[in-house]
C-alpha cells in the first residue's frame, strides 16, 4: 500500500512567472542598441517553438488527464483567493494613528471620522491650504503610473546629462582614440618586423628545413602598410642572395617524377621547386611595384642587386629586361643603379660565362632602335666597359691530330677489301653510338661548369661586336638624317629631352676604343660619315656644311680624333687622304671657346693629329705653328700651355719652320710659294705662314704665368741649325692637366728682387727673404716662428696703408685750410678798397 501511494504521488511542474502586459514592459535604449549590434547572437530567440516548451513544462509523468485537470482547478482557486485578499487589503484605508482617535466637536459630542469625511476634509485642506493631512495608500495601477512617470523623467534627465558630457568630452575622446590607434599600429609594426627577422634568421641558418618560411615572408609583401612591404622586399633580397645556389635549377620532367628516388633526392627537389616558385613570384611582385612611384626606388634597387649577385640563376632574362628599360630613365638614382648593374655584368663575366653580356648588349641595341636614339648618354656609354679578346679574332686553325687521322683513314680505305665492308659498318655504328654518348656527356658537363669552349666564346664575341657596331652606325646615321632635316627646315634643329644629339659623344668614344675590331668592309663608310660630320664651311659639299652646323666644336673635334684612330689601327689596309681633317682642325682652333667647349677634347686632337704625327708638309706645319701661337694669346693658361707644347714639337720636327723665329721681313730666307701671309685662309696649305714671323712669342715671354713665359722664351731661343735635337718631355694632355690644377691655387707674386726701392734690414720683404732662405736651407721651419714673422710683416704693411690714408686726409685738410686763408685775404683786400673809394668821394 505504501508503495502504491508513493507511485500515485503527483509532482507538479514549477509555476510560470506572472504575466506582465506589454504596456508595462520598459526596454532601455542601451538594451536596444546591444540587441541591434548583436543580432547574430540573439537571432535564435525568434525561432523558439513556444508550444513545445509549454507542453514540456506542463507535462507530468505517469498522470492521467482528469487528475491533471483537477490539480489545475485547485491551483486556479488558490490564485483567485489570493487575488481577493490582495484586493481587500488594497481597498482598506490606512489612517494615521492621530486620525484614528475620536474627535470632540464644539457641541461636546464625541465621534470618529469616517472615510467620506476624511476625503472631504483632505480636499478642503488641500484647497484651503490648512488642516490635518491624511495618508491614503494608492492603488496598484496608480502606483505603476507614478513609477512610469518618474522613470521617464529620470531618463530624460540622464539623456540631457549624457549629451552635455559628450559635447564636453568629444575633443578629448578623439585625441585618446588617435593615440590608441597609433599605439596599436606601432605594436603591430614591431610584431611584424620581429616576425620577419625571425623568419629570415631561420632561413639563413638552415634553408633546406625552413624553406617553407619563404612563402610566409612573401606574404609580408602583400601587406597594407608600405613600410612593411619595403622591409619584406629587402629581407627577401638578403635571403635570396645568400641561399641561391651557384647553378641554374632544372625542374624534373614527368618521367623523372615517376621514377623512385631516395628521401634526400625528394627533399632536394622540394627545396629547389619551392625556391624557384617563390623567387618567380618575388620577381613578378618587383616588376609590379616598380610601376608605383612610392616603391620604385626599392624595387629597382632589389632588381639591380639580384642581377649583380646572381646573373647565372633562373629568370635572368626578366631581370635584364627590367634593368635595360631603366638605363635611360630621367631619375638619376634609377639610371645610375641600372647602369652600374649592366657594367658589373660586362666586367664580371666569370659569374655567367658571357651569356648575360650578349643578352644585355642585344637588349640595349634593341632599346636604342625602339626609341630612335633619343636616350640619355649613359645608356650607350656602358659599352665602354666591354672587353674583347684579341686572340678570338684569329681564325681557328685545324688540329694536326685530325689531319693525321684523316690521312690514315684515307689510306685504310684504299687498302680495304670488299670482304671487310660489313665489319666496317658494324664498327661505324659502334663509333656513332660512342660519339652520341660523348656529346651528351659533354653537354651535361658544359651545363654544369661555366667554362665555354673557344668556339662558343668566338661566337659570343662576334655577336656582341655586331650588336655594338650596329648601334654605333645607327647613331651616326640618325645624326646625319636629323641634321639634314633641320637644315632643310631653315636651320632650326629640334632638341630632344637630352639635347640635339645625346648619343653622339659616347658613340664616338666607343668607336675610338673599339676601332681595331671594325671590319675593313665598313671602314670606308665610317670615314665618309666622320668626314661629313667634321666638315666645316670650307667644304664644297653643301650637305656636309649643313650637317656641321648642328654639331658642337667638341663633337667635330671628336670626329677628327676617331678618324685618326681608325687610320692608325688599320694603317696597312687603308689608303685614305686625311687632309680634310687637318683643314677642320685648323679652322676649329679659332672656333674653340673655353667655357662652352671641352678643353680635353681639343688637347687630345692636338696630341693625335699634330704632336704624335711623324710627317707634315712644311706649309701645313708652319700654318699650324702660326695658328697655335695666335691661339695662345687669346685663351686660358692651360690651353695656351698645351698649344705651346705642340708648337715646340712641330718646330723640333720641321727644321725649316724655325725660320719663323727670325726677325727678317718676310720670315727669313724661306717664304714658300705664297709671298704674303693670309691669316683668314681656311686651308693651312694656302695660308702662306712661312712669310710671317712669330712675334707672339715676344708677348708670351711676359705672360703672368711663369710656366708659359719660360716655355715661350725657350722656344724663341731655339737654334735654326739642322744638327740640334730636342726631346719632348711632356705631352699636351699632361701640360693641360698640370696647369689646370695649378691655376686653381695660382696667385701671381711680384718679383721683389727687381724692385728699385731700397728697404732697410728690418723691413718686411727682407724678413720674408730670410724666412725663404731658412726654409730652403733646412727644409723645415717652426710654425710658431713663421706665424710670428708673417704677422709682423702684415702688420707693417697694414701700418703703411693706414699711414698712406692719413697722409691723403692730411693733404686734403691742409689744402682746404690754404684755400680758406686765401679767401680771407681776398675779402680783406676788397674791404680796404671799398673804404678808400668812400673816403675819396667824401
mmCIF file of N, CA and C in Angstrom, residues 41-42 44 50 98 137 155 183 190 198 218 304 386 391 416 429 458 630 667 682 713 726 803 812 828:
data_model
loop_
_atom_site.group_PDB
_atom_site.id
_atom_site.type_symbol
_atom_site.label_atom_id
_atom_site.label_comp_id
_atom_site.label_asym_id
_atom_site.label_seq_id
_atom_site.Cartn_x
_atom_site.Cartn_y
_atom_site.Cartn_z
ATOM 1 N N UNK A 41 23.803 36.893 -32.356
ATOM 2 C CA UNK A 41 23.742 36.104 -31.129
ATOM 3 C C UNK A 41 22.303 35.975 -30.592
ATOM 4 N N UNK A 42 21.456 36.978 -30.827
ATOM 5 C CA UNK A 42 20.078 36.961 -30.302
ATOM 6 C C UNK A 42 19.064 36.479 -31.330
ATOM 7 N N UNK A 44 18.472 33.491 -32.376
ATOM 8 C CA UNK A 44 17.844 32.197 -32.104
ATOM 9 C C UNK A 44 16.548 32.342 -31.295
ATOM 10 N N UNK A 50 7.387 27.914 -28.915
ATOM 11 C CA UNK A 50 6.788 28.116 -27.577
ATOM 12 C C UNK A 50 5.816 27.010 -27.213
ATOM 13 N N UNK A 98 -3.041 59.323 14.593
ATOM 14 C CA UNK A 98 -3.677 60.528 15.157
ATOM 15 C C UNK A 98 -5.107 60.671 14.656
ATOM 16 N N UNK A 137 -3.292 55.245 1.038
ATOM 17 C CA UNK A 137 -2.474 54.332 0.220
ATOM 18 C C UNK A 137 -3.059 54.274 -1.189
ATOM 19 N N UNK A 155 14.958 59.283 -17.074
ATOM 20 C CA UNK A 155 15.631 59.010 -18.356
ATOM 21 C C UNK A 155 15.935 60.288 -19.114
ATOM 22 N N UNK A 183 49.277 53.696 -31.082
ATOM 23 C CA UNK A 183 49.945 52.691 -30.262
ATOM 24 C C UNK A 183 49.727 51.290 -30.810
ATOM 25 N N UNK A 190 55.883 46.536 -34.970
ATOM 26 C CA UNK A 190 57.008 45.905 -34.291
ATOM 27 C C UNK A 190 56.881 44.387 -34.316
ATOM 28 N N UNK A 198 62.810 36.979 -37.518
ATOM 29 C CA UNK A 198 62.902 35.583 -37.088
ATOM 30 C C UNK A 198 62.886 34.626 -38.279
ATOM 31 N N UNK A 218 57.019 36.115 -48.158
ATOM 32 C CA UNK A 218 56.426 36.734 -49.349
ATOM 33 C C UNK A 218 55.061 37.334 -49.046
ATOM 34 N N UNK A 304 68.364 45.335 -59.458
ATOM 35 C CA UNK A 304 69.769 45.526 -59.845
ATOM 36 C C UNK A 304 70.706 44.712 -58.963
ATOM 37 N N UNK A 386 82.871 47.123 -71.889
ATOM 38 C CA UNK A 386 83.049 45.820 -72.527
ATOM 39 C C UNK A 386 84.523 45.540 -72.775
ATOM 40 N N UNK A 391 92.753 37.356 -79.114
ATOM 41 C CA UNK A 391 93.034 36.019 -79.647
ATOM 42 C C UNK A 391 91.833 35.418 -80.360
ATOM 43 N N UNK A 416 91.452 -1.338 -97.947
ATOM 44 C CA UNK A 416 90.381 -2.261 -97.547
ATOM 45 C C UNK A 416 89.889 -3.095 -98.733
ATOM 46 N N UNK A 429 78.832 1.892 -86.702
ATOM 47 C CA UNK A 429 77.649 2.043 -85.840
ATOM 48 C C UNK A 429 78.062 2.164 -84.381
ATOM 49 N N UNK A 458 84.090 32.607 -79.272
ATOM 50 C CA UNK A 458 84.241 33.358 -80.520
ATOM 51 C C UNK A 458 82.884 33.792 -81.064
ATOM 52 N N UNK A 630 98.977 82.224 -82.223
ATOM 53 C CA UNK A 630 97.871 83.183 -82.094
ATOM 54 C C UNK A 630 96.843 82.699 -81.064
ATOM 55 N N UNK A 667 109.901 86.647 -92.904
ATOM 56 C CA UNK A 667 110.109 85.369 -92.239
ATOM 57 C C UNK A 667 111.390 84.676 -92.616
ATOM 58 N N UNK A 682 91.228 79.457 -94.944
ATOM 59 C CA UNK A 682 90.668 78.270 -94.277
ATOM 60 C C UNK A 682 91.510 77.023 -94.493
ATOM 61 N N UNK A 713 109.973 81.654 -73.886
ATOM 62 C CA UNK A 713 111.366 82.106 -74.026
ATOM 63 C C UNK A 713 112.258 80.993 -74.552
ATOM 64 N N UNK A 726 115.960 67.848 -80.181
ATOM 65 C CA UNK A 726 115.178 68.141 -78.994
ATOM 66 C C UNK A 726 114.303 66.935 -78.680
ATOM 67 N N UNK A 803 99.008 104.662 -42.832
ATOM 68 C CA UNK A 803 99.739 105.941 -42.906
ATOM 69 C C UNK A 803 99.466 106.651 -44.226
ATOM 70 N N UNK A 812 94.415 116.778 -47.798
ATOM 71 C CA UNK A 812 93.121 117.398 -48.084
ATOM 72 C C UNK A 812 92.814 118.536 -47.098
ATOM 73 N N UNK A 828 89.569 140.770 -47.153
ATOM 74 C CA UNK A 828 90.149 141.971 -46.533
ATOM 75 C C UNK A 828 90.544 142.995 -47.593
#
